[in-house]
PDB file of C-alpha atoms in Angstrom:
ATOM      1  CA  MET A  30       0.099   0.098   0.143  1.00 46.00           C
ATOM      2  CA  PRO A  31       1.082   3.739  -0.667  1.00 47.00           C
ATOM      3  CA  GLY A  32       3.504   5.314   2.313  1.00 49.00           C
ATOM      4  CA  GLU A  33       4.281   1.455   3.648  1.00 49.00           C
ATOM      5  CA  GLN A  34       7.904   0.424   3.610  1.00 47.00           C
ATOM      6  CA  PRO A  35       8.753  -2.641   1.579  1.00 45.00           C
ATOM      7  CA  THR A  36       9.484  -5.610   3.935  1.00 43.00           C
ATOM      8  CA  SER A  37      12.952  -7.069   3.701  1.00 41.00           C
ATOM      9  CA  ILE A  38      13.272 -10.694   2.338  1.00 39.00           C
ATOM     10  CA  ALA A  39      15.921 -13.009   3.936  1.00 43.00           C
ATOM     11  CA  THR A  40      17.469 -14.738   0.602  1.00 44.00           C
ATOM     12  CA  THR A  41      18.066 -18.660   0.815  1.00 44.00           C
ATOM     13  CA  PRO A  42      21.841 -19.252  -0.111  1.00 45.00           C
ATOM     14  CA  SER A  43      21.898 -21.652  -3.446  1.00 45.00           C
ATOM     15  CA  LEU A  44      23.027 -25.302  -2.855  1.00 42.00           C
ATOM     16  CA  PRO A  45      26.164 -24.954  -4.567  1.00 44.00           C
ATOM     17  CA  ARG A  46      26.979 -22.193  -2.186  1.00 43.00           C
ATOM     18  CA  ILE A  47      26.526 -24.035   0.642  1.00 39.00           C
ATOM     19  CA  LEU A  48      28.047 -27.032  -0.847  1.00 40.00           C
ATOM     20  CA  HIS A  49      31.525 -24.933  -1.567  1.00 44.00           C
ATOM     21  CA  ALA A  50      31.146 -23.575   1.885  1.00 42.00           C
ATOM     22  CA  ASP A  51      31.036 -26.938   3.455  1.00 47.00           C
ATOM     23  CA  ALA A  52      33.272 -28.660   1.463  1.00 46.00           C
ATOM     24  CA  ASP A  53      36.294 -28.673   3.896  1.00 49.00           C
ATOM     25  CA  LEU A  54      33.903 -29.647   6.404  1.00 46.00           C
ATOM     26  CA  LEU A  55      33.186 -32.791   4.415  1.00 48.00           C
ATOM     27  CA  ALA A  56      36.602 -33.255   3.104  1.00 56.00           C
ATOM     28  CA  MET A  57      38.312 -36.529   3.676  1.00 71.00           C
ATOM     29  CA  PRO A  58      41.930 -37.865   3.224  1.00 82.00           C
ATOM     30  CA  SER A  59      42.529 -38.389  -0.662  1.00 88.00           C
ATOM     31  CA  ALA A  60      43.001 -41.812  -1.807  1.00 91.00           C
ATOM     32  CA  SER A  61      46.405 -41.417  -2.323  1.00 93.00           C
ATOM     33  CA  SER A  62      47.239 -40.567   1.323  1.00 93.00           C
ATOM     34  CA  SER A  63      44.768 -42.990   2.543  1.00 95.00           C
ATOM     35  CA  SER A  64      46.619 -45.681   0.346  1.00 97.00           C
ATOM     36  CA  LEU A  65      49.912 -44.632   1.462  1.00 97.00           C
ATOM     37  CA  SER A  66      48.944 -44.700   4.958  1.00 97.00           C
ATOM     38  CA  LEU A  67      48.041 -47.707   4.688  1.00 98.00           C
ATOM     39  CA  ALA A  68      50.912 -48.877   3.498  1.00 98.00           C
ATOM     40  CA  PHE A  69      52.980 -47.783   5.989  1.00 98.00           C
ATOM     41  CA  LEU A  70      50.727 -49.519   8.628  1.00 98.00           C
ATOM     42  CA  VAL A  71      51.371 -52.821   6.775  1.00 98.00           C
ATOM     43  CA  ALA A  72      55.410 -52.153   6.570  1.00 98.00           C
ATOM     44  CA  GLY A  73      55.035 -51.396  10.655  1.00 98.00           C
ATOM     45  CA  TYR A  74      53.196 -54.519  11.236  1.00 98.00           C
ATOM     46  CA  LEU A  75      55.646 -56.558   8.995  1.00 98.00           C
ATOM     47  CA  ASN A  76      58.651 -54.980  10.753  1.00 98.00           C
ATOM     48  CA  ALA A  77      57.034 -55.639  14.207  1.00 97.00           C
ATOM     49  CA  ARG A  78      56.705 -59.500  12.908  1.00 96.00           C
ATOM     50  CA  CYS A  79      60.230 -59.461  11.799  1.00 96.00           C
ATOM     51  CA  THR A  80      61.642 -58.262  15.171  1.00 95.00           C
ATOM     52  CA  THR A  81      59.285 -60.146  17.564  1.00 93.00           C
ATOM     53  CA  ALA A  82      60.156 -63.535  18.852  1.00 88.00           C
ATOM     54  CA  PRO A  83      57.732 -66.144  17.792  1.00 90.00           C
ATOM     55  CA  ASN A  84      58.946 -68.755  20.829  1.00 87.00           C
ATOM     56  CA  GLN A  85      60.592 -68.100  23.726  1.00 82.00           C
ATOM     57  CA  ALA A  86      63.792 -71.041  24.490  1.00 70.00           C
ATOM     58  CA  SER A  87      62.618 -73.394  27.183  1.00 67.00           C
ATOM     59  CA  VAL A  88      66.567 -74.402  27.382  1.00 58.00           C
ATOM     60  CA  PRO A  89      68.949 -71.053  26.186  1.00 64.00           C
ATOM     61  CA  HIS A  90      72.394 -72.712  24.739  1.00 61.00           C
ATOM     62  CA  GLY A  91      75.142 -71.478  26.951  1.00 63.00           C
ATOM     63  CA  THR A  92      76.937 -69.669  24.580  1.00 71.00           C
ATOM     64  CA  ASP A  93      75.400 -67.039  23.306  1.00 76.00           C
ATOM     65  CA  ARG A  94      77.305 -63.731  23.369  1.00 82.00           C
ATOM     66  CA  VAL A  95      74.318 -61.899  22.050  1.00 77.00           C
ATOM     67  CA  ARG A  96      71.480 -62.716  24.261  1.00 75.00           C
ATOM     68  CA  PHE A  97      71.234 -59.710  25.916  1.00 74.00           C
ATOM     69  CA  LEU A  98      69.921 -57.438  22.756  1.00 74.00           C
ATOM     70  CA  THR A  99      67.640 -60.507  21.978  1.00 74.00           C
ATOM     71  CA  THR A 100      65.926 -59.428  25.052  1.00 74.00           C
ATOM     72  CA  ILE A 101      64.933 -55.884  27.016  1.00 84.00           C
ATOM     73  CA  PRO A 102      66.232 -53.883  24.162  1.00 84.00           C
ATOM     74  CA  SER A 103      64.667 -55.721  21.007  1.00 85.00           C
ATOM     75  CA  VAL A 104      61.451 -55.459  22.586  1.00 88.00           C
ATOM     76  CA  LEU A 105      61.885 -51.796  23.829  1.00 93.00           C
ATOM     77  CA  SER A 106      63.083 -50.696  20.295  1.00 93.00           C
ATOM     78  CA  THR A 107      60.045 -52.716  18.316  1.00 94.00           C
ATOM     79  CA  HIS A 108      57.811 -51.004  20.678  1.00 95.00           C
ATOM     80  CA  ILE A 109      59.052 -47.825  19.445  1.00 96.00           C
ATOM     81  CA  SER A 110      59.113 -48.642  16.386  1.00 96.00           C
ATOM     82  CA  ASN A 111      55.601 -49.297  16.336  1.00 97.00           C
ATOM     83  CA  LEU A 112      54.898 -45.921  17.857  1.00 97.00           C
ATOM     84  CA  VAL A 113      56.827 -44.054  14.968  1.00 97.00           C
ATOM     85  CA  VAL A 114      54.953 -45.988  12.147  1.00 98.00           C
ATOM     86  CA  LEU A 115      51.424 -45.093  13.553  1.00 98.00           C
ATOM     87  CA  TYR A 116      52.869 -41.356  14.172  1.00 97.00           C
ATOM     88  CA  HIS A 117      54.245 -41.771  10.172  1.00 97.00           C
ATOM     89  CA  ALA A 118      50.881 -43.156   8.759  1.00 97.00           C
ATOM     90  CA  LEU A 119      48.564 -40.631  10.793  1.00 96.00           C
ATOM     91  CA  VAL A 120      50.693 -37.808   9.417  1.00 96.00           C
ATOM     92  CA  THR A 121      50.754 -39.199   5.906  1.00 96.00           C
ATOM     93  CA  LEU A 122      46.966 -39.486   6.043  1.00 95.00           C
ATOM     94  CA  PHE A 123      46.167 -35.802   6.774  1.00 93.00           C
ATOM     95  CA  TRP A 124      49.049 -34.775   4.331  1.00 91.00           C
ATOM     96  CA  THR A 125      46.500 -33.319   2.051  1.00 85.00           C
ATOM     97  CA  SER A 126      45.715 -29.814   0.030  1.00 77.00           C
ATOM     98  CA  SER A 127      42.003 -29.701   2.101  1.00 83.00           C
ATOM     99  CA  SER A 128      41.899 -27.062   4.619  1.00 83.00           C
ATOM    100  CA  SER A 129      40.740 -29.037   7.459  1.00 84.00           C
ATOM    101  CA  ASP A 130      43.308 -31.695   6.868  1.00 83.00           C
ATOM    102  CA  LEU A 131      45.843 -28.479   7.123  1.00 84.00           C
ATOM    103  CA  GLU A 132      44.359 -28.142  10.585  1.00 88.00           C
ATOM    104  CA  ILE A 133      44.630 -31.411  11.760  1.00 90.00           C
ATOM    105  CA  ILE A 134      48.460 -31.603  10.427  1.00 91.00           C
ATOM    106  CA  ASP A 135      48.555 -28.236  12.316  1.00 89.00           C
ATOM    107  CA  ARG A 136      47.970 -30.420  15.731  1.00 92.00           C
ATOM    108  CA  LEU A 137      50.056 -33.191  14.550  1.00 93.00           C
ATOM    109  CA  CYS A 138      53.039 -31.609  13.753  1.00 93.00           C
ATOM    110  CA  PRO A 139      54.462 -28.789  16.082  1.00 94.00           C
ATOM    111  CA  TYR A 140      57.516 -28.406  13.180  1.00 95.00           C
ATOM    112  CA  PRO A 141      55.693 -28.734  10.034  1.00 92.00           C
ATOM    113  CA  ASP A 142      59.270 -27.153   8.338  1.00 93.00           C
ATOM    114  CA  HIS A 143      60.823 -29.732   9.145  1.00 95.00           C
ATOM    115  CA  LEU A 144      59.100 -32.576   7.232  1.00 94.00           C
ATOM    116  CA  ASN A 145      59.972 -33.353   3.401  1.00 94.00           C
ATOM    117  CA  ALA A 146      56.938 -33.701   1.329  1.00 92.00           C
ATOM    118  CA  GLN A 147      58.322 -36.716  -0.765  1.00 94.00           C
ATOM    119  CA  ARG A 148      58.426 -38.635   2.454  1.00 95.00           C
ATOM    120  CA  VAL A 149      54.657 -38.734   3.274  1.00 95.00           C
ATOM    121  CA  THR A 150      53.764 -39.289  -0.980  1.00 95.00           C
ATOM    122  CA  TRP A 151      54.254 -41.887  -3.129  1.00 96.00           C
ATOM    123  CA  ASN A 152      57.141 -42.173  -5.419  1.00 97.00           C
ATOM    124  CA  ALA A 153      59.980 -44.117  -6.668  1.00 97.00           C
ATOM    125  CA  ARG A 154      61.797 -44.365  -3.303  1.00 96.00           C
ATOM    126  CA  THR A 155      58.970 -44.953  -1.139  1.00 97.00           C
ATOM    127  CA  VAL A 156      58.078 -47.933  -3.504  1.00 98.00           C
ATOM    128  CA  GLY A 157      61.098 -48.872  -3.034  1.00 98.00           C
ATOM    129  CA  TYR A 158      61.949 -49.181   0.367  1.00 98.00           C
ATOM    130  CA  LEU A 159      58.289 -50.747   0.364  1.00 98.00           C
ATOM    131  CA  SER A 160      59.293 -53.661  -1.780  1.00 98.00           C
ATOM    132  CA  LEU A 161      62.531 -54.375   0.059  1.00 98.00           C
ATOM    133  CA  LEU A 162      60.917 -54.559   3.042  1.00 98.00           C
ATOM    134  CA  ALA A 163      58.118 -56.499   1.778  1.00 98.00           C
ATOM    135  CA  VAL A 164      60.711 -59.372   0.014  1.00 98.00           C
ATOM    136  CA  GLY A 165      63.150 -59.476   3.038  1.00 98.00           C
ATOM    137  CA  ALA A 166      59.783 -60.171   5.747  1.00 98.00           C
ATOM    138  CA  LEU A 167      58.802 -62.774   3.235  1.00 98.00           C
ATOM    139  CA  ILE A 168      62.425 -64.275   3.485  1.00 97.00           C
ATOM    140  CA  ARG A 169      62.003 -63.455   7.583  1.00 97.00           C
ATOM    141  CA  LEU A 170      58.871 -65.174   8.015  1.00 97.00           C
ATOM    142  CA  SER A 171      59.354 -68.251   5.684  1.00 96.00           C
ATOM    143  CA  ALA A 172      62.490 -69.045   8.091  1.00 96.00           C
ATOM    144  CA  TYR A 173      60.082 -68.637  11.213  1.00 95.00           C
ATOM    145  CA  GLY A 174      57.937 -71.081   9.519  1.00 94.00           C
ATOM    146  CA  GLY A 175      60.800 -73.610   8.553  1.00 93.00           C
ATOM    147  CA  LEU A 176      61.825 -73.771  11.891  1.00 92.00           C
ATOM    148  CA  GLY A 177      58.408 -73.796  13.750  1.00 92.00           C
ATOM    149  CA  ARG A 178      58.858 -73.870  17.678  1.00 90.00           C
ATOM    150  CA  ASN A 179      62.460 -74.288  17.120  1.00 90.00           C
ATOM    151  CA  PHE A 180      62.887 -70.608  15.990  1.00 90.00           C
ATOM    152  CA  THR A 181      63.843 -68.599  19.255  1.00 87.00           C
ATOM    153  CA  PHE A 182      65.713 -65.383  19.587  1.00 87.00           C
ATOM    154  CA  GLN A 183      67.870 -66.859  22.084  1.00 85.00           C
ATOM    155  CA  LEU A 184      69.976 -69.545  21.142  1.00 87.00           C
ATOM    156  CA  ALA A 185      68.586 -73.176  21.829  1.00 86.00           C
ATOM    157  CA  LYS A 186      69.275 -76.370  20.226  1.00 87.00           C
ATOM    158  CA  PRO A 187      66.824 -77.549  17.907  1.00 88.00           C
ATOM    159  CA  ASP A 188      65.519 -81.103  17.444  1.00 88.00           C
ATOM    160  CA  ARG A 189      66.088 -81.486  13.983  1.00 92.00           C
ATOM    161  CA  LEU A 190      68.462 -80.115  11.469  1.00 94.00           C
ATOM    162  CA  VAL A 191      65.770 -78.292   9.225  1.00 94.00           C
ATOM    163  CA  THR A 192      67.254 -78.616   4.924  1.00 94.00           C
ATOM    164  CA  SER A 193      64.103 -77.854   3.469  1.00 93.00           C
ATOM    165  CA  GLY A 194      62.321 -74.954   2.330  1.00 94.00           C
ATOM    166  CA  VAL A 195      64.110 -71.499   2.241  1.00 94.00           C
ATOM    167  CA  TYR A 196      66.698 -73.044   4.115  1.00 95.00           C
ATOM    168  CA  ARG A 197      67.766 -75.468   1.369  1.00 93.00           C
ATOM    169  CA  TYR A 198      69.175 -72.182  -0.191  1.00 93.00           C
ATOM    170  CA  LEU A 199      70.328 -70.237   2.568  1.00 94.00           C
ATOM    171  CA  GLN A 200      71.558 -71.502   6.217  1.00 94.00           C
ATOM    172  CA  HIS A 201      70.415 -68.136   7.801  1.00 95.00           C
ATOM    173  CA  PRO A 202      67.285 -66.826   6.082  1.00 96.00           C
ATOM    174  CA  SER A 203      66.130 -64.951   9.118  1.00 95.00           C
ATOM    175  CA  TYR A 204      69.302 -62.825   8.755  1.00 95.00           C
ATOM    176  CA  THR A 205      68.907 -62.365   5.384  1.00 95.00           C
ATOM    177  CA  GLY A 206      65.765 -61.038   5.586  1.00 96.00           C
ATOM    178  CA  LEU A 207      66.434 -59.214   8.537  1.00 95.00           C
ATOM    179  CA  VAL A 208      69.378 -57.287   6.573  1.00 94.00           C
ATOM    180  CA  LEU A 209      66.445 -56.283   4.288  1.00 96.00           C
ATOM    181  CA  VAL A 210      63.852 -55.525   6.915  1.00 97.00           C
ATOM    182  CA  LEU A 211      66.003 -53.118   9.007  1.00 96.00           C
ATOM    183  CA  PRO A 212      67.155 -50.545   6.663  1.00 95.00           C
ATOM    184  CA  SER A 213      63.992 -50.609   4.539  1.00 97.00           C
ATOM    185  CA  PHE A 214      62.042 -49.817   7.622  1.00 98.00           C
ATOM    186  CA  ALA A 215      64.526 -47.010   8.429  1.00 96.00           C
ATOM    187  CA  GLY A 216      64.580 -45.516   5.028  1.00 96.00           C
ATOM    188  CA  LEU A 217      60.849 -45.059   5.763  1.00 97.00           C
ATOM    189  CA  VAL A 218      60.429 -43.593   8.873  1.00 96.00           C
ATOM    190  CA  VAL A 219      64.083 -41.738   9.849  1.00 94.00           C
ATOM    191  CA  ASN A 220      65.440 -41.487   6.333  1.00 89.00           C
ATOM    192  CA  ARG A 221      67.485 -38.084   6.903  1.00 88.00           C
ATOM    193  CA  LEU A 222      65.183 -36.938   9.524  1.00 93.00           C
ATOM    194  CA  ASP A 223      63.003 -35.129   6.947  1.00 95.00           C
ATOM    195  CA  THR A 224      59.789 -37.729   7.899  1.00 96.00           C
ATOM    196  CA  PRO A 225      57.342 -37.111  10.200  1.00 96.00           C
ATOM    197  CA  ILE A 226      59.326 -37.830  13.117  1.00 96.00           C
ATOM    198  CA  ALA A 227      61.401 -34.474  12.212  1.00 96.00           C
ATOM    199  CA  CYS A 228      57.920 -32.615  13.339  1.00 95.00           C
ATOM    200  CA  LEU A 229      58.518 -33.677  16.640  1.00 96.00           C
ATOM    201  CA  ILE A 230      62.080 -32.311  17.145  1.00 96.00           C
ATOM    202  CA  PRO A 231      62.945 -28.884  17.883  1.00 96.00           C
ATOM    203  CA  GLY A 232      65.046 -26.791  15.221  1.00 96.00           C
ATOM    204  CA  PRO A 233      68.322 -26.895  17.776  1.00 96.00           C
ATOM    205  CA  LEU A 234      68.058 -30.507  17.960  1.00 96.00           C
ATOM    206  CA  LEU A 235      67.398 -31.569  14.837  1.00 96.00           C
ATOM    207  CA  ALA A 236      69.777 -29.535  13.246  1.00 96.00           C
ATOM    208  CA  LEU A 237      72.669 -31.362  15.800  1.00 96.00           C
ATOM    209  CA  LEU A 238      71.060 -34.769  15.025  1.00 95.00           C
ATOM    210  CA  ARG A 239      71.891 -34.172  10.905  1.00 94.00           C
ATOM    211  CA  ASP A 240      75.226 -33.076  11.650  1.00 95.00           C
ATOM    212  CA  TRP A 241      75.797 -36.529  13.463  1.00 95.00           C
ATOM    213  CA  GLU A 242      73.602 -38.419  10.815  1.00 92.00           C
ATOM    214  CA  ILE A 243      76.214 -40.024   9.044  1.00 93.00           C
ATOM    215  CA  VAL A 244      78.498 -40.568  12.022  1.00 95.00           C
ATOM    216  CA  LEU A 245      75.112 -41.914  14.177  1.00 92.00           C
ATOM    217  CA  GLY A 246      74.317 -44.480  10.950  1.00 91.00           C
ATOM    218  CA  ALA A 247      77.645 -45.562  10.800  1.00 94.00           C
ATOM    219  CA  ILE A 248      77.593 -46.602  13.918  1.00 95.00           C
ATOM    220  CA  THR A 249      74.240 -48.597  13.919  1.00 92.00           C
ATOM    221  CA  GLY A 250      75.317 -50.377  11.274  1.00 91.00           C
ATOM    222  CA  ALA A 251      78.436 -51.313  12.515  1.00 94.00           C
ATOM    223  CA  VAL A 252      76.432 -52.346  16.058  1.00 91.00           C
ATOM    224  CA  LEU A 253      74.129 -54.698  13.420  1.00 90.00           C
ATOM    225  CA  VAL A 254      76.932 -56.327  11.384  1.00 91.00           C
ATOM    226  CA  VAL A 255      79.165 -57.438  14.564  1.00 92.00           C
ATOM    227  CA  THR A 256      76.329 -58.818  16.158  1.00 90.00           C
ATOM    228  CA  LEU A 257      75.216 -60.774  13.314  1.00 91.00           C
ATOM    229  CA  ALA A 258      78.964 -61.860  12.915  1.00 91.00           C
ATOM    230  CA  VAL A 259      79.028 -63.401  16.420  1.00 92.00           C
ATOM    231  CA  ARG A 260      75.485 -64.449  16.075  1.00 91.00           C
ATOM    232  CA  ILE A 261      75.788 -66.601  13.562  1.00 92.00           C
ATOM    233  CA  ARG A 262      79.342 -67.828  14.494  1.00 92.00           C
ATOM    234  CA  ASP A 263      77.512 -69.055  17.974  1.00 92.00           C
ATOM    235  CA  GLU A 264      75.018 -70.522  16.297  1.00 92.00           C
ATOM    236  CA  GLU A 265      76.960 -72.707  13.587  1.00 94.00           C
ATOM    237  CA  ARG A 266      79.149 -73.682  16.298  1.00 93.00           C
ATOM    238  CA  MET A 267      75.651 -75.166  18.532  1.00 92.00           C
ATOM    239  CA  LEU A 268      74.670 -76.448  15.363  1.00 93.00           C
ATOM    240  CA  ARG A 269      77.813 -78.410  14.193  1.00 94.00           C
ATOM    241  CA  GLU A 270      78.523 -79.517  18.354  1.00 92.00           C
ATOM    242  CA  LYS A 271      74.449 -81.304  18.013  1.00 92.00           C
ATOM    243  CA  PHE A 272      74.135 -82.704  14.455  1.00 94.00           C
ATOM    244  CA  GLY A 273      77.986 -83.182  13.556  1.00 95.00           C
ATOM    245  CA  ARG A 274      78.625 -84.594   9.853  1.00 95.00           C
ATOM    246  CA  GLU A 275      75.476 -83.640   8.884  1.00 95.00           C
ATOM    247  CA  TRP A 276      75.490 -79.570   9.704  1.00 95.00           C
ATOM    248  CA  GLU A 277      78.736 -79.821   7.969  1.00 95.00           C
ATOM    249  CA  GLU A 278      77.569 -81.607   4.579  1.00 94.00           C
ATOM    250  CA  TRP A 279      74.548 -78.937   4.456  1.00 95.00           C
ATOM    251  CA  HIS A 280      76.855 -76.383   5.480  1.00 94.00           C
ATOM    252  CA  ALA A 281      79.237 -76.701   2.641  1.00 93.00           C
ATOM    253  CA  ARG A 282      76.351 -76.838  -0.125  1.00 92.00           C
ATOM    254  CA  THR A 283      74.449 -73.895   1.217  1.00 92.00           C
ATOM    255  CA  ALA A 284      75.255 -70.328   1.824  1.00 92.00           C
ATOM    256  CA  ARG A 285      74.915 -68.522   4.802  1.00 90.00           C
ATOM    257  CA  ILE A 286      73.277 -65.424   3.824  1.00 86.00           C
ATOM    258  CA  ILE A 287      73.561 -64.816   0.209  1.00 81.00           C
ATOM    259  CA  PRO A 288      73.356 -67.485  -2.309  1.00 74.00           C
ATOM    260  CA  GLY A 289      76.489 -67.286  -4.746  1.00 62.00           C
ATOM    261  CA  LEU A 290      78.399 -64.503  -2.549  1.00 60.00           C
ATOM    262  CA  PHE A 291      78.186 -65.203   0.579  1.00 52.00           C
TER     263      PHE A 291
END
């Protein structure tokens, strides 16, 4: 009517605008980040299986110079590795361009600038490490299955000499598998201290660790090599005493660690 003020009518946002506004709220981790996160979890599971004793020795052999390393240090390192790979997989899952995922990353990673994005995305390096770890785990777990209840981390005299399966080609297939699994796992979750674990390390400490990275890596590698060498000698001495000529013939026709090389 004349003289009346026009009534203001509230407009309703269009459906496309609503969907655009809520896109980040509804965003889910991408297929790429989800699949890689799952791959890291599988790698962590395989690493845990390969570093956890399948059986306990009922009567440990007397001469076992590295027995201590198979007890508390082994269990502790496995638990730490499990935590590291869980965190690694979680960061990988939410490493997307979604703003909602970026908010989660901000909470997960106190120092996100320390992380190299290549460590949480699919690439040739990641596939290579995952493949080597899978091959190593297959070999080591085959050794677990071949020896059955006789496979223990502490030396113990077996009730029979197994020369079939993977033991037809290798005397120490579990160690062959282990030297593939451990470096591959370390390459995935540690590398050059630019993986998700670096998100938790303050800058000054991270810089110090990176300065000493080569030295620490060399020491770790040397300890692993010496430990395996000592264990192999003790193990072979025990088997020679137990099985005599049968073991000597098998020892002469099979490789210790790598067929055709060693």
